[in-house]
Amino acid sequence: MFPAHPNQFGPPKPAPAWLGWLAFLFFVFAQVFSVVTSPADAMMGHLQKNMYVHVPAAWVAFGAFGVVLVASLYFLWRDDERADLLAASSAEVGSLFCGLTLVLGMLWGRPTWGVWWSWDARLTTTLVLFLIFVGYLALRSFVEDPHRRGQWSAAVGILGAINVPIVWMSVQWWRTLHQIQSNPRGLSPVYLRGLLLNVAAFTLLTIWFIWRRYEAARYERAAEHAAQAAALGGYNA
Amino acid sequence: MPSGMAGGGVGYVVASYVITWVVLGAMLMRTVSSVRRARAEYDQAAKGEFRT
């Protein structure tokens, strides 16, 4: 039996509408600004502009998996289902951005390295990270008992999040085709501005996505509990 | 400049941005519709609960 919690199954606090509009408009601004203002790179030409989507997508995916780690640990510690729902929402958004990172990386790799894919350490560890979280989401759809689903997915979520530092350090630990981590200090200000703007825009968008997916998950669980209570006549007793 | 980057790789850059916008647009639609659907389900369940 899942332990009762005072406000565990009540309706959630909705994300403010202004946050969604701010995230969307800021994203449009950051994308247009960075593409228009950054000149073609001497070596990579306009391909350099791939950095404004590939790098922010990777960073926010790592951040979302960090949220999965914290929420999963909290769930295992306190048995609070809200933490499990937050972890699931973050895992979904993180998986989306991780998949996007892989595709955008391939679109950069083909003209730069001459291949769409290489089994180098950075690409392979990122693919493993993506597959772990696809497995996490699949696992959640197979297990019906909320408590068991929370425990099993927390274990997978923690395992997946542990892979993030391995992905990050892979370019240092092994010889890879992929260049070392993007370092803002090594970038020209004209490119740095666009990168930071897009990182901020992607972060805002990620927060809004996670909040709204969490909101939907809370409503779904609240509806299930209300239906169960109605079936048992709990409120008429 | 590598051969695949003739024209500065503009085609690859355009593809990157189109894919990003399509994926994020789809996620936006999915997110907004899932909240609406879940909220409608909750409202319906809550009403049913108090009628019983």
PDB file of C-alpha atoms in Angstrom, chain A residues 4-140:
ATOM      1  CA  ALA A   4      -0.801   8.413   2.426  1.00  0.00           C
ATOM      2  CA  HIS A   5       0.565  11.930   2.110  1.00  0.00           C
ATOM      3  CA  PRO A   6      -1.328  15.103   2.984  1.00  0.00           C
ATOM      4  CA  ASN A   7      -1.306  16.729  -0.450  1.00  0.00           C
ATOM      5  CA  GLN A   8       0.179  13.934  -2.502  1.00  0.00           C
ATOM      6  CA  PHE A   9      -2.753  13.396  -4.788  1.00  0.00           C
ATOM      7  CA  GLY A  10      -4.318  16.838  -4.914  1.00  0.00           C
ATOM      8  CA  PRO A  11      -4.314  18.944  -8.075  1.00  0.00           C
ATOM      9  CA  PRO A  12      -0.945  20.609  -8.788  1.00  0.00           C
ATOM     10  CA  LYS A  13       0.038  24.236  -8.788  1.00  0.00           C
ATOM     11  CA  PRO A  14      -0.155  25.209 -12.471  1.00  0.00           C
ATOM     12  CA  ALA A  15       2.846  26.709 -14.243  1.00  0.00           C
ATOM     13  CA  PRO A  16       2.274  30.430 -14.805  1.00  0.00           C
ATOM     14  CA  ALA A  17       1.275  31.281 -18.372  1.00  0.00           C
ATOM     15  CA  TRP A  18       3.841  34.089 -18.539  1.00  0.00           C
ATOM     16  CA  LEU A  19       6.660  31.565 -18.041  1.00  0.00           C
ATOM     17  CA  GLY A  20       5.618  29.665 -21.151  1.00  0.00           C
ATOM     18  CA  TRP A  21       5.403  32.834 -23.238  1.00  0.00           C
ATOM     19  CA  LEU A  22       8.714  34.107 -21.870  1.00  0.00           C
ATOM     20  CA  ALA A  23      10.423  30.779 -22.641  1.00  0.00           C
ATOM     21  CA  PHE A  24       9.024  30.665 -26.172  1.00  0.00           C
ATOM     22  CA  LEU A  25       9.744  34.305 -27.083  1.00  0.00           C
ATOM     23  CA  PHE A  26      13.212  34.225 -25.538  1.00  0.00           C
ATOM     24  CA  PHE A  27      13.982  31.038 -27.465  1.00  0.00           C
ATOM     25  CA  VAL A  28      12.938  32.645 -30.768  1.00  0.00           C
ATOM     26  CA  PHE A  29      15.002  35.737 -29.960  1.00  0.00           C
ATOM     27  CA  ALA A  30      18.101  33.722 -28.981  1.00  0.00           C
ATOM     28  CA  GLN A  31      17.954  31.578 -32.107  1.00  0.00           C
ATOM     29  CA  VAL A  32      17.475  34.489 -34.513  1.00  0.00           C
ATOM     30  CA  PHE A  33      20.023  36.696 -32.735  1.00  0.00           C
ATOM     31  CA  SER A  34      22.757  34.044 -32.712  1.00  0.00           C
ATOM     32  CA  VAL A  35      22.263  33.047 -36.348  1.00  0.00           C
ATOM     33  CA  VAL A  36      22.124  36.627 -37.619  1.00  0.00           C
ATOM     34  CA  THR A  37      24.982  38.111 -35.579  1.00  0.00           C
ATOM     35  CA  SER A  38      27.622  35.366 -35.700  1.00  0.00           C
ATOM     36  CA  PRO A  39      29.908  35.467 -38.743  1.00  0.00           C
ATOM     37  CA  ALA A  40      31.016  32.351 -40.642  1.00  0.00           C
ATOM     38  CA  ASP A  41      33.963  30.661 -38.937  1.00  0.00           C
ATOM     39  CA  ALA A  42      37.282  30.602 -40.843  1.00  0.00           C
ATOM     40  CA  MET A  43      37.547  26.782 -40.563  1.00  0.00           C
ATOM     41  CA  MET A  44      33.970  25.544 -40.275  1.00  0.00           C
ATOM     42  CA  GLY A  45      32.084  28.206 -42.196  1.00  0.00           C
ATOM     43  CA  HIS A  46      28.400  28.482 -41.264  1.00  0.00           C
ATOM     44  CA  LEU A  47      28.482  24.977 -39.814  1.00  0.00           C
ATOM     45  CA  GLN A  48      29.689  26.647 -36.609  1.00  0.00           C
ATOM     46  CA  LYS A  49      26.059  27.753 -36.034  1.00  0.00           C
ATOM     47  CA  ASN A  50      25.206  24.137 -35.226  1.00  0.00           C
ATOM     48  CA  MET A  51      26.858  24.891 -31.847  1.00  0.00           C
ATOM     49  CA  TYR A  52      23.875  27.090 -30.852  1.00  0.00           C
ATOM     50  CA  VAL A  53      21.515  24.117 -30.867  1.00  0.00           C
ATOM     51  CA  HIS A  54      23.751  21.066 -30.306  1.00  0.00           C
ATOM     52  CA  VAL A  55      25.616  22.297 -27.205  1.00  0.00           C
ATOM     53  CA  PRO A  56      22.576  23.788 -25.350  1.00  0.00           C
ATOM     54  CA  ALA A  57      20.536  20.637 -26.103  1.00  0.00           C
ATOM     55  CA  ALA A  58      23.290  18.481 -24.577  1.00  0.00           C
ATOM     56  CA  TRP A  59      23.685  20.688 -21.491  1.00  0.00           C
ATOM     57  CA  VAL A  60      19.962  20.852 -20.695  1.00  0.00           C
ATOM     58  CA  ALA A  61      19.678  17.067 -21.194  1.00  0.00           C
ATOM     59  CA  PHE A  62      22.423  16.625 -18.571  1.00  0.00           C
ATOM     60  CA  GLY A  63      20.598  19.084 -16.277  1.00  0.00           C
ATOM     61  CA  ALA A  64      17.290  17.231 -16.669  1.00  0.00           C
ATOM     62  CA  PHE A  65      19.007  13.930 -15.826  1.00  0.00           C
ATOM     63  CA  GLY A  66      20.474  15.654 -12.753  1.00  0.00           C
ATOM     64  CA  VAL A  67      16.897  16.455 -11.683  1.00  0.00           C
ATOM     65  CA  VAL A  68      16.029  12.767 -12.216  1.00  0.00           C
ATOM     66  CA  LEU A  69      18.902  11.802  -9.901  1.00  0.00           C
ATOM     67  CA  VAL A  70      17.870  14.158  -7.078  1.00  0.00           C
ATOM     68  CA  ALA A  71      14.128  13.384  -7.389  1.00  0.00           C
ATOM     69  CA  SER A  72      14.768   9.614  -7.534  1.00  0.00           C
ATOM     70  CA  LEU A  73      16.952   9.693  -4.418  1.00  0.00           C
ATOM     71  CA  TYR A  74      14.305  11.773  -2.636  1.00  0.00           C
ATOM     72  CA  PHE A  75      11.608   9.303  -3.674  1.00  0.00           C
ATOM     73  CA  LEU A  76      13.604   6.348  -2.322  1.00  0.00           C
ATOM     74  CA  TRP A  77      14.273   8.240   0.891  1.00  0.00           C
ATOM     75  CA  ARG A  78      10.792   9.660   1.616  1.00  0.00           C
ATOM     76  CA  ASP A  79       8.466   7.521  -0.517  1.00  0.00           C
ATOM     77  CA  ASP A  80       6.867  10.705  -1.833  1.00  0.00           C
ATOM     78  CA  GLU A  81       5.146   9.945  -5.124  1.00  0.00           C
ATOM     79  CA  ARG A  82       5.434  13.559  -6.250  1.00  0.00           C
ATOM     80  CA  ALA A  83       9.212  13.105  -6.474  1.00  0.00           C
ATOM     81  CA  ASP A  84       8.687  10.058  -8.669  1.00  0.00           C
ATOM     82  CA  LEU A  85       6.400  12.041 -10.978  1.00  0.00           C
ATOM     83  CA  LEU A  86       8.946  14.865 -11.146  1.00  0.00           C
ATOM     84  CA  ALA A  87      11.706  12.372 -11.992  1.00  0.00           C
ATOM     85  CA  ALA A  88       9.562  10.862 -14.765  1.00  0.00           C
ATOM     86  CA  SER A  89       8.766  14.301 -16.219  1.00  0.00           C
ATOM     87  CA  SER A  90      12.453  15.267 -16.191  1.00  0.00           C
ATOM     88  CA  ALA A  91      13.458  11.939 -17.725  1.00  0.00           C
ATOM     89  CA  GLU A  92      11.047  12.463 -20.597  1.00  0.00           C
ATOM     90  CA  VAL A  93      12.285  15.991 -21.326  1.00  0.00           C
ATOM     91  CA  GLY A  94      15.925  14.954 -20.856  1.00  0.00           C
ATOM     92  CA  SER A  95      15.502  12.032 -23.258  1.00  0.00           C
ATOM     93  CA  LEU A  96      14.035  14.348 -25.866  1.00  0.00           C
ATOM     94  CA  PHE A  97      17.017  16.712 -25.654  1.00  0.00           C
ATOM     95  CA  CYS A  98      19.500  13.818 -25.516  1.00  0.00           C
ATOM     96  CA  GLY A  99      18.025  12.354 -28.712  1.00  0.00           C
ATOM     97  CA  LEU A 100      18.129  15.796 -30.291  1.00  0.00           C
ATOM     98  CA  THR A 101      21.791  16.143 -29.267  1.00  0.00           C
ATOM     99  CA  LEU A 102      22.649  12.886 -31.043  1.00  0.00           C
ATOM    100  CA  VAL A 103      20.857  13.891 -34.262  1.00  0.00           C
ATOM    101  CA  LEU A 104      22.359  17.389 -34.273  1.00  0.00           C
ATOM    102  CA  GLY A 105      25.786  15.888 -33.607  1.00  0.00           C
ATOM    103  CA  MET A 106      25.382  13.636 -36.645  1.00  0.00           C
ATOM    104  CA  LEU A 107      24.478  16.672 -38.764  1.00  0.00           C
ATOM    105  CA  TRP A 108      27.725  18.243 -37.621  1.00  0.00           C
ATOM    106  CA  GLY A 109      29.805  15.072 -37.935  1.00  0.00           C
ATOM    107  CA  ARG A 110      28.885  14.249 -41.540  1.00  0.00           C
ATOM    108  CA  PRO A 111      30.401  17.386 -43.122  1.00  0.00           C
ATOM    109  CA  THR A 112      33.237  17.655 -40.564  1.00  0.00           C
ATOM    110  CA  TRP A 113      34.421  14.057 -40.106  1.00  0.00           C
ATOM    111  CA  GLY A 114      32.946  12.612 -43.315  1.00  0.00           C
ATOM    112  CA  VAL A 115      30.768  10.119 -41.405  1.00  0.00           C
ATOM    113  CA  TRP A 116      27.320  10.317 -39.818  1.00  0.00           C
ATOM    114  CA  TRP A 117      28.363   8.127 -36.903  1.00  0.00           C
ATOM    115  CA  SER A 118      31.504   6.802 -35.286  1.00  0.00           C
ATOM    116  CA  TRP A 119      31.736   4.462 -32.303  1.00  0.00           C
ATOM    117  CA  ASP A 120      33.946   6.886 -30.452  1.00  0.00           C
ATOM    118  CA  ALA A 121      33.681   7.254 -26.681  1.00  0.00           C
ATOM    119  CA  ARG A 122      31.632  10.488 -26.564  1.00  0.00           C
ATOM    120  CA  LEU A 123      29.083   9.366 -29.128  1.00  0.00           C
ATOM    121  CA  THR A 124      28.777   5.870 -27.711  1.00  0.00           C
ATOM    122  CA  THR A 125      28.386   6.963 -24.082  1.00  0.00           C
ATOM    123  CA  THR A 126      25.769   9.536 -25.151  1.00  0.00           C
ATOM    124  CA  LEU A 127      23.874   6.838 -27.057  1.00  0.00           C
ATOM    125  CA  VAL A 128      24.027   4.572 -23.984  1.00  0.00           C
ATOM    126  CA  LEU A 129      22.710   7.451 -21.839  1.00  0.00           C
ATOM    127  CA  PHE A 130      19.834   7.991 -24.288  1.00  0.00           C
ATOM    128  CA  LEU A 131      18.969   4.273 -24.385  1.00  0.00           C
ATOM    129  CA  ILE A 132      18.992   3.996 -20.578  1.00  0.00           C
ATOM    130  CA  PHE A 133      16.379   6.752 -20.331  1.00  0.00           C
ATOM    131  CA  VAL A 134      14.305   5.328 -23.200  1.00  0.00           C
ATOM    132  CA  GLY A 135      14.360   2.106 -21.154  1.00  0.00           C
ATOM    133  CA  TYR A 136      13.361   4.122 -18.066  1.00  0.00           C
ATOM    134  CA  LEU A 137      10.294   5.485 -19.879  1.00  0.00           C
ATOM    135  CA  ALA A 138       9.415   2.043 -21.285  1.00  0.00           C
ATOM    136  CA  LEU A 139       9.717   0.522 -17.812  1.00  0.00           C
ATOM    137  CA  ARG A 140       7.235   3.031 -16.414  1.00  0.00           C
TER     138      ARG A 140
END
